XYZ file of C-alpha atoms in Angstrom:
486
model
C 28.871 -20.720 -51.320
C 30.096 -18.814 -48.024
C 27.047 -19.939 -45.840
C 28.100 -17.699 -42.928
C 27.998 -14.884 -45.404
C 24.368 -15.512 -46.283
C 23.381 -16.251 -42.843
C 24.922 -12.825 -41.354
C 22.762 -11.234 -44.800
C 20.110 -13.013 -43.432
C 20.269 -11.209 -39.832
C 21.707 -7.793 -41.025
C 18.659 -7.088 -43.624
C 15.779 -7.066 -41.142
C 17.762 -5.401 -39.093
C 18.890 -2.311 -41.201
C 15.472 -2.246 -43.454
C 13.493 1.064 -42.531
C 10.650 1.403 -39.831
C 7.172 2.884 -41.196
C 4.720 4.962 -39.052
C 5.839 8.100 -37.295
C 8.700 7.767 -34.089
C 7.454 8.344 -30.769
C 7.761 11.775 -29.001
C 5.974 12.484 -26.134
C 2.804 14.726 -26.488
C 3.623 18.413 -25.741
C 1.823 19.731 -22.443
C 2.460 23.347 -20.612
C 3.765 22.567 -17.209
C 4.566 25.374 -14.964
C 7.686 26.039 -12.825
C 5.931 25.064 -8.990
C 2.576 24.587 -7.393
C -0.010 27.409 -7.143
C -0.568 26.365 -3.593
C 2.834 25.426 -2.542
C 3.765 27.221 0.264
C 7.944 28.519 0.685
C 8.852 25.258 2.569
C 6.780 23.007 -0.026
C 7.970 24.447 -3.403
C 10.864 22.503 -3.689
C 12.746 25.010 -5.862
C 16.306 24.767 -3.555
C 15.946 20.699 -4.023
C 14.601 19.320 -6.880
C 15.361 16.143 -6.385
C 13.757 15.301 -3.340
C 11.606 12.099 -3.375
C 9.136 10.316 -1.165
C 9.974 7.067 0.095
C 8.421 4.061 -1.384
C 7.961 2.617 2.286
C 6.555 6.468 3.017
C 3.837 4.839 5.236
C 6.548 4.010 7.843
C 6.781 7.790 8.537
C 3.923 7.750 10.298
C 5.467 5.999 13.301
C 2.341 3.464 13.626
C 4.076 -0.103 13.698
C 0.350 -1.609 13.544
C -0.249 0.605 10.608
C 3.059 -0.787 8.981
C 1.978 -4.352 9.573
C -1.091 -3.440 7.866
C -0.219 -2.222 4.316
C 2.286 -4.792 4.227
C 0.075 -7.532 4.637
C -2.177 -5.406 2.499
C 0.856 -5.544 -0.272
C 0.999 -9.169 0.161
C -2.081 -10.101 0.069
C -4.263 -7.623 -1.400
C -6.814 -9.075 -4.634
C -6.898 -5.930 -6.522
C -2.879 -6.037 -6.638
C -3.275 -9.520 -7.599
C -5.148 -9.033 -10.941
C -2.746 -5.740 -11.817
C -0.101 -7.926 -10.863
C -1.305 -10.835 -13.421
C -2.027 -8.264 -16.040
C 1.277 -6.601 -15.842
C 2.692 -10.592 -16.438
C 0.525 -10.926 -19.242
C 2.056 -7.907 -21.087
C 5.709 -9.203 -20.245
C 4.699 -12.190 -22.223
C 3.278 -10.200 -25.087
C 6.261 -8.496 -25.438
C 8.139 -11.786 -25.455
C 5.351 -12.880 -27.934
C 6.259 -9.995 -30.057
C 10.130 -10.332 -30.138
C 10.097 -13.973 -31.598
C 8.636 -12.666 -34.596
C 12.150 -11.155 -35.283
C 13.422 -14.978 -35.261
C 12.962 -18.079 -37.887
C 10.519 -20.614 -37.118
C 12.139 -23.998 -37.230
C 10.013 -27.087 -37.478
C 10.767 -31.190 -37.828
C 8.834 -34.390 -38.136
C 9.144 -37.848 -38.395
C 6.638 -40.383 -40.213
C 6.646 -44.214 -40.761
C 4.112 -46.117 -42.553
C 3.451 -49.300 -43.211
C 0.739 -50.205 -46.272
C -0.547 -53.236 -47.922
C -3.993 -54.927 -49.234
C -6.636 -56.057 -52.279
C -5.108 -52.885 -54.454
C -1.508 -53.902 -53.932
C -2.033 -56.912 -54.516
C -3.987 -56.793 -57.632
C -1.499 -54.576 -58.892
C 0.820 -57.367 -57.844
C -0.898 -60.140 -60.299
C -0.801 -57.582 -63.651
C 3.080 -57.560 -63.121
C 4.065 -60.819 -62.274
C 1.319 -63.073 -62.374
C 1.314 -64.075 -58.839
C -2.110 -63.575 -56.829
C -0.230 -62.741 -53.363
C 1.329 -59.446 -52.857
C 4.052 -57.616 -50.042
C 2.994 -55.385 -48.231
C 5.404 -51.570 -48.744
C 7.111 -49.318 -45.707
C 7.983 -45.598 -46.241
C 10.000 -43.935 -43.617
C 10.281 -39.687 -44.242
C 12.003 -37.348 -41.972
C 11.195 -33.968 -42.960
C 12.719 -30.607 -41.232
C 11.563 -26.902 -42.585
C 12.805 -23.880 -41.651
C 10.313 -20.264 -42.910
C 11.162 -16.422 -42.288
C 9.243 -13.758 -42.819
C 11.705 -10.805 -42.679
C 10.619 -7.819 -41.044
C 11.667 -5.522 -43.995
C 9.345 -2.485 -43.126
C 9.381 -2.983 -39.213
C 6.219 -4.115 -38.454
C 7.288 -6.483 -36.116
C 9.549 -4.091 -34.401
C 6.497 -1.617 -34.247
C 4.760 -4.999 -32.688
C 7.358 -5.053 -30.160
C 6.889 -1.489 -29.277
C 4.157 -1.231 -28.828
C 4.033 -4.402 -26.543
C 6.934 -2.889 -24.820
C 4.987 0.221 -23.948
C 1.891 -1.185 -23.257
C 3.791 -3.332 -20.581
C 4.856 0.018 -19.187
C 1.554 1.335 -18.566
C 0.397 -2.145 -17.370
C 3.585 -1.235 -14.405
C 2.368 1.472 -13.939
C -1.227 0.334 -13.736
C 0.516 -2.023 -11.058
C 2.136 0.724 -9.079
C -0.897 2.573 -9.128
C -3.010 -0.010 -7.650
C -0.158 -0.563 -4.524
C -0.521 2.987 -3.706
C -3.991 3.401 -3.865
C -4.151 0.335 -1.768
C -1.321 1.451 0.509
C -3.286 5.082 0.557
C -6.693 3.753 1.155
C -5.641 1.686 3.881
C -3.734 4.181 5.502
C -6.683 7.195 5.095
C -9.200 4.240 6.754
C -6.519 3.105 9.226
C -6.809 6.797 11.033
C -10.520 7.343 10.067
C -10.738 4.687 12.438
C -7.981 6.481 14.954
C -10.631 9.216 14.564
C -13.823 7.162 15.444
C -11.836 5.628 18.806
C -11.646 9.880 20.047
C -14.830 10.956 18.947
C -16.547 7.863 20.596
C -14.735 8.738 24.227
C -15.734 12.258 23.688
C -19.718 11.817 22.539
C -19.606 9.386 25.502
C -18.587 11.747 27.843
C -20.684 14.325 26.154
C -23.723 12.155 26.680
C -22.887 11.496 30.329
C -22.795 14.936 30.918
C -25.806 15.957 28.683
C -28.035 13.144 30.600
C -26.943 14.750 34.126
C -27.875 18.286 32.672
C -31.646 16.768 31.764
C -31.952 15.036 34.728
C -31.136 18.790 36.420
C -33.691 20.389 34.073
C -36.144 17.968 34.862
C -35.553 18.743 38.599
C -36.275 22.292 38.317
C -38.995 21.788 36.254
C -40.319 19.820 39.052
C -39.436 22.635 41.293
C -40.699 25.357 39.121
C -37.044 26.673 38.353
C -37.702 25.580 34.610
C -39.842 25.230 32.094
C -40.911 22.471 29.703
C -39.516 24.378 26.953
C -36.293 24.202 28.534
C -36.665 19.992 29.586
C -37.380 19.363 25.801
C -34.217 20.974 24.793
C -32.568 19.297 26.902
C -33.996 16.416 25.435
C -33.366 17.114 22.024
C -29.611 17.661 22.943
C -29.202 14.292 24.416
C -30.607 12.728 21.949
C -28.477 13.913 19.525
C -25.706 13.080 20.838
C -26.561 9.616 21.041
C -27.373 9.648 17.568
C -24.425 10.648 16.980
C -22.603 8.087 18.856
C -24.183 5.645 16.777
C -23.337 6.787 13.895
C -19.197 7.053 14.980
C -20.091 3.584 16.213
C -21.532 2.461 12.690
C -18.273 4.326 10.755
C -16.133 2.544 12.585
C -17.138 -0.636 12.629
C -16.942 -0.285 8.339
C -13.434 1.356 8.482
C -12.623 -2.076 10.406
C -14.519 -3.928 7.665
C -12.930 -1.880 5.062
C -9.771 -2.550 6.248
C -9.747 -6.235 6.788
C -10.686 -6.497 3.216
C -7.882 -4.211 1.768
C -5.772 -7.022 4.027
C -7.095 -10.147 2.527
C -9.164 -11.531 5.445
C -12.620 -11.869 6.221
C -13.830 -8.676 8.380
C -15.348 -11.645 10.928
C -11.963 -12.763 11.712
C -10.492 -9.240 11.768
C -10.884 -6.097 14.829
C -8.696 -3.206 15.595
C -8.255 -2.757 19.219
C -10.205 1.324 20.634
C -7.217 3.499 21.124
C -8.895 7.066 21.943
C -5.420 8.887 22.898
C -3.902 7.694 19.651
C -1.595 10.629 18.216
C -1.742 11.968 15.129
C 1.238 12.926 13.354
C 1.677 14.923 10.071
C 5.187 15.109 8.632
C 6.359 17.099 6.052
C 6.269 15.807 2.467
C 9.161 16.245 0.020
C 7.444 18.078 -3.111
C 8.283 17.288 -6.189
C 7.811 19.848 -9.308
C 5.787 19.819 -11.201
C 7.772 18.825 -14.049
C 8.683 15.468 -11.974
C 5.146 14.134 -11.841
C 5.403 13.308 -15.461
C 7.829 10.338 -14.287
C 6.254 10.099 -10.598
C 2.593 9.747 -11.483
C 1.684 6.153 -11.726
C -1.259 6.970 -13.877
C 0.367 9.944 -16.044
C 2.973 7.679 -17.197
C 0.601 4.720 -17.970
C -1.318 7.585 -20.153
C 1.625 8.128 -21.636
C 2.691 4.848 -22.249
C -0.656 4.180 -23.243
C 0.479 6.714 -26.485
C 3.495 5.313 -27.110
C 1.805 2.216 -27.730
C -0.917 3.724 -30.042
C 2.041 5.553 -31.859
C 3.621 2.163 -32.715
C 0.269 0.945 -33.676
C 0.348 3.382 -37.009
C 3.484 2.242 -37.983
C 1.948 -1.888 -37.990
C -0.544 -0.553 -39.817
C 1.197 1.520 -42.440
C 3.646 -1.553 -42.834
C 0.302 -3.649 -43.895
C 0.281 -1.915 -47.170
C 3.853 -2.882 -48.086
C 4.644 -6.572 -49.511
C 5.875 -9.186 -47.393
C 8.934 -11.554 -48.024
C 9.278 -14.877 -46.423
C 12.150 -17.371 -46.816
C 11.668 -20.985 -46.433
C 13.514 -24.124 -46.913
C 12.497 -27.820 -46.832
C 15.018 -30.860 -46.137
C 14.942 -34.201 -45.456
C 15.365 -37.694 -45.858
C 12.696 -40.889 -47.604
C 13.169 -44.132 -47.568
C 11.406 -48.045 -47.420
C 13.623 -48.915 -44.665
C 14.811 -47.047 -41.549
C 18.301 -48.339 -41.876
C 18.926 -46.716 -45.103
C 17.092 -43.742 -44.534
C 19.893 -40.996 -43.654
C 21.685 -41.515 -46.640
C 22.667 -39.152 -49.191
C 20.786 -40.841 -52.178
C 17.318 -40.530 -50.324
C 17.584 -37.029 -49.598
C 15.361 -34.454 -50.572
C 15.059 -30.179 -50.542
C 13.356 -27.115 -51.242
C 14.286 -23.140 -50.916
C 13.164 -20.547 -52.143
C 11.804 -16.808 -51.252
C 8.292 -15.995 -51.090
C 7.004 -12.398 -51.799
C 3.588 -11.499 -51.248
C 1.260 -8.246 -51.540
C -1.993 -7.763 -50.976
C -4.253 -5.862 -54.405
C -7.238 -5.482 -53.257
C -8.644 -5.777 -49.799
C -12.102 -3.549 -50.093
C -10.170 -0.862 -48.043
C -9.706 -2.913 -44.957
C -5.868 -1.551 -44.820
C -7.081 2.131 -45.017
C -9.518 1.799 -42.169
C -6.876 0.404 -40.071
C -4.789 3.323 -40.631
C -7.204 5.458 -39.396
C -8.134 3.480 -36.999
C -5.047 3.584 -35.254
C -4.572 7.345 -36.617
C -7.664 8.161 -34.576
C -7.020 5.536 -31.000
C -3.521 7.891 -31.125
C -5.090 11.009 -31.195
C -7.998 9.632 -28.311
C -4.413 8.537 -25.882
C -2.695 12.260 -26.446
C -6.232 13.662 -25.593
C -6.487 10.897 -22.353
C -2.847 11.598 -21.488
C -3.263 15.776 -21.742
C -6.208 15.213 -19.459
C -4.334 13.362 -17.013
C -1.870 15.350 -16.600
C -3.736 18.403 -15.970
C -5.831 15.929 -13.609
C -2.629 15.247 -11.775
C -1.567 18.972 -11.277
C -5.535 20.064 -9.578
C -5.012 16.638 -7.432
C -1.831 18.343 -5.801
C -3.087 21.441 -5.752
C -6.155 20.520 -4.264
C -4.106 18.443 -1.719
C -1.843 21.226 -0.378
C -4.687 23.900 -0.452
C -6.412 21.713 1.962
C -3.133 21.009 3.975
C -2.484 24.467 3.999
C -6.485 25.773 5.421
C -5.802 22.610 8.081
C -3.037 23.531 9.262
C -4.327 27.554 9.603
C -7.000 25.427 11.307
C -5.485 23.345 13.493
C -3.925 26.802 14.840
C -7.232 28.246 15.605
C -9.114 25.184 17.631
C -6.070 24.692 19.466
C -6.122 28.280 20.756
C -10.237 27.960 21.049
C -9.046 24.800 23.487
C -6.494 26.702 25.277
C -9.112 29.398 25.703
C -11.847 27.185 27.272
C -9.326 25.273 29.298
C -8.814 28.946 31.149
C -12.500 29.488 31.206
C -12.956 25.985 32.500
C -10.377 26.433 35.432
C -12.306 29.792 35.810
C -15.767 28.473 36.316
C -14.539 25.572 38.045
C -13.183 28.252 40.787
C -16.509 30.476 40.729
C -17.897 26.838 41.717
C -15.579 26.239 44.361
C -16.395 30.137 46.150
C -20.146 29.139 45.525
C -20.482 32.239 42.623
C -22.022 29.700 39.960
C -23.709 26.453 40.265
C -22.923 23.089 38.683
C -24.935 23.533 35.773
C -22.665 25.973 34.659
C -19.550 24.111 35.438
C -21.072 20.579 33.410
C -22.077 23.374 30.636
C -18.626 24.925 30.555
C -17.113 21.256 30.517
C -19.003 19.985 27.632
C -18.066 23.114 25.393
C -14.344 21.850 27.016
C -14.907 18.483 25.311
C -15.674 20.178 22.113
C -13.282 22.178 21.837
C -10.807 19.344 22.446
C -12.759 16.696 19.923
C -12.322 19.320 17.390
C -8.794 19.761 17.596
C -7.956 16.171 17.559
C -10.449 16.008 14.581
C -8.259 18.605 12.814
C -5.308 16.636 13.114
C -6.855 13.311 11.664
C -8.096 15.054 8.672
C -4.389 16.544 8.440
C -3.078 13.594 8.442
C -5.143 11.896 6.349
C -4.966 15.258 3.519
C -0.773 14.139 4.020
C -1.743 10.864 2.849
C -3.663 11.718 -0.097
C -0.900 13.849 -1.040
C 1.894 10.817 -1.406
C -0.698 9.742 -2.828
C -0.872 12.595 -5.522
C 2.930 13.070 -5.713
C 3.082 9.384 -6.903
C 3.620 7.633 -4.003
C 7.492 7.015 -4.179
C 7.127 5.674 -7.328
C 9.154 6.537 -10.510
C 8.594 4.907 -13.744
C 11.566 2.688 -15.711
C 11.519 2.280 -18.943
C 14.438 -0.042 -18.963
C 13.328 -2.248 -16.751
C 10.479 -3.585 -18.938
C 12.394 -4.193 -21.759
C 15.135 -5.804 -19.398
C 12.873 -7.873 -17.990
C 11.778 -8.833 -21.420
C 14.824 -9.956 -22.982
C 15.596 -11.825 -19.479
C 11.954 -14.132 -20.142
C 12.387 -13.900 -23.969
């Protein structure tokens, strides 16, 4: 017999028997052609292709921020557990794929026996009361298949593969939200080290106005109506103050965490005339965030996998076929053992099918049936999830940036009106009441611009965010990386 020719049967029959359970297609969604709330320079339309960094933090210009989410990357617990589960699926699918493969086993036993039975069975054949005590020596080696004839396994390893797809893109996911919430933090705090300078110099100037209203109380210029407004207005602003304090202090906290270290050994140095930047973002389509979105294509991995998970089941129903073979050698002695007299074998197919199981085989069916239908429903959802998160992110870009416009021309206005009072003042027209009242709206005006421009820049953020982050899904590289630790 041509053994090559059997083997090569062997490895060819698996291989070209049918798969059972439907083939994957991705669920059908209605995407449309741009964003509702893209403006002309965000709607992408004259490039297509254009794609956010993966290091996109980095075009903020902050090297301390960079520093940051790097050690964040590094470091980072949450990214540790996605990072674990994402190895754990790797080995899954490498679990999977040796099903595809014969399992080859050998052993090797010597024993040595002897005593009263022996020897009594000694005496009734020869008389003799003593007896000799017997070896045995068996090497045995065994070789089983069970051929994957309606592709169960192969649905196995589909499903593993996709489910280590989503568990990437679980991982991806958790970077940029990491990356994101570090960032959004990092100039919350940027934030806090302004508004503190300017409630500061708000309260310094609100404390000299009540100590003027008390005067001319004193002097009858004022009333105690007016003193306990006064009052009331300082007072708030060192509420407020506290409370900037108080948020800052947890961004710090927040932010040592998201780094790995404890927030006691951690602090951010004050930076009040930190500058805010807000660069444009390349804008994908639509279209693209079904390959950008770290948790759209985990949902839709996430149905893959469920798909392949009707075709194990359907495959249940179907009989199995396993080849085996048994081989070796027994002997007394271990000198004589590997010889051909003393050999031994079995082979032979086994085919097995289940009659009667009290429907357990139906109810998986549906079972998986039904967890299919429940991922398509999970994945339609996030999709349409992922659209109103961009939207939402370049309406508010959009009302910020019409915003920003406005307090800066509110600032340029009461820097005029400043310089104007400021020069009644001088000539002797007003006094300085008006002057320290005209200043503190001055202060305002300013806090709110530069308040504008954090929560721009922070709204930029969330939108990487949204757009995926830089992040495009591979579904080679899985299975690559697979067959590399398989």
């Amino acid at each position: 017999m041509n053994w090559r020719r059997v083997a090569a049967l062997a490895v060819l029959l698996p291989l070209a028997a049918c798969m059972l359970g439907p083939d994957y297609q991705r669920p059908a969604m209605q995407v449309p052609q741009s964003f509702k709330e893209g403006t002309d320079w965000q709607r992408a339309d004259a490039n297509p292709q254009a794609a956010i960094d993966s290091t996109w933090w980095r075009m903020y210009g902050d090297e301390r921020l960079n520093q940051l989410v790097e050690q964040a990357l590094q470091a980072n617990q949450s990214i540790a557990v996605a990072e674990a589960a994402y190895r754990v699926a790797l080995a899954t699918v490498a679990a999977n794929r040796a099903g595809l493969f014969p399992t080859v086993t050998a052993g090797f036993a010597g024993t040595r026996s002897g005593g009263v039975a022996q020897a009594a069975g000694a005496a009734r054949n020869s008389g003799a009361p003593a007896a000799v005590p017997g070896n045995s020596v068996v090497m045995l080696g065994s070789v089983s298949w069970e051929l994957d004839l309606w592709g169960a396994v192969r649905r196995q390893i589909e499903q593993a593969k996709a489910n280590a797809q989503a568990s990437d893109a679980q991982l991806a996911g958790t970077r940029i939200s990491i990356a994101a919430s570090l960032a959004t933090t990092y100039f919350e705090l940027r934030q806090a080290d302004y508004d503190l300078q300017a409630l500061n110099a708000q309260r310094d100037i609100d404390a000299r106005l009540l100590a003027m209203t008390q005067t001319a109380l004193a002097e009858g210029y004022a009333s105690s109506d007016d003193v306990l407004s006064a009052q009331q207005t300082f007072e708030t602003i060192t509420a407020l103050l506290q409370a900037t304090a108080t948020a800052r202090e947890q961004d710090e906290h927040a932010i040592a965490v998201l780094t790995g270290v404890p927030p006691a050994s951690f602090s951010i140095a004050a930076d009040p005339d930190y500058r805010f930047v807000a660069p444009a973002v390349p804008l994908a389509l639509p279209a693209q965030l079904l390959e950008r979105r770290y948790d759209v294509v985990s949902a839709e991995r996430s149905a893959a996998a469920a798909n392949a998970g009707i075709g194990v089941a359907v495959a249940a129903f179907f009989p199995t076929l396993s080849l085996s073979a048994d081989g070796g050698f027994a002997h007394d002695t271990l000198a004589h053992l590997f010889t051909v007299p003393y050999r031994f074998w079995t082979l032979g197919p086994d085919l097995a099918q289940t009659l009667f199981d009290g429907g357990a085989r139906t109810a998986a069916e549906h079972e998986a049936r039904a967890r299919y239908d429940e991922s398509v429903a999970t994945y339609r959802n996030t999709v349409l999830a992922a659209f109103q998160s961009v939207e939402d992110s370049l309406s508010s870009i959009n009302h910020l940036q019409t915003q920003e416009h406005a307090v800066a021309k509110v600032l340029n206005d009461n820097l005029r009106l400043f310089a104007s009072k400021q020069a009644q003042f001088d000539a002797g027209a007003v006094g300085q009441q008006d002057v320290l009242a005209q200043r503190l709206t001055l202060i305002q005006a300013r806090q709110s611009l530069r308040d504008t421009e954090a929560l721009l820049t922070q709204s930029h953020v969330l939108l990487v965010k949204n757009l995926g982050g830089g992040w495009q899904q591979d579904h080679a590289g899985v299975a690559a990386h697979a067959a590399a630790s398989g």
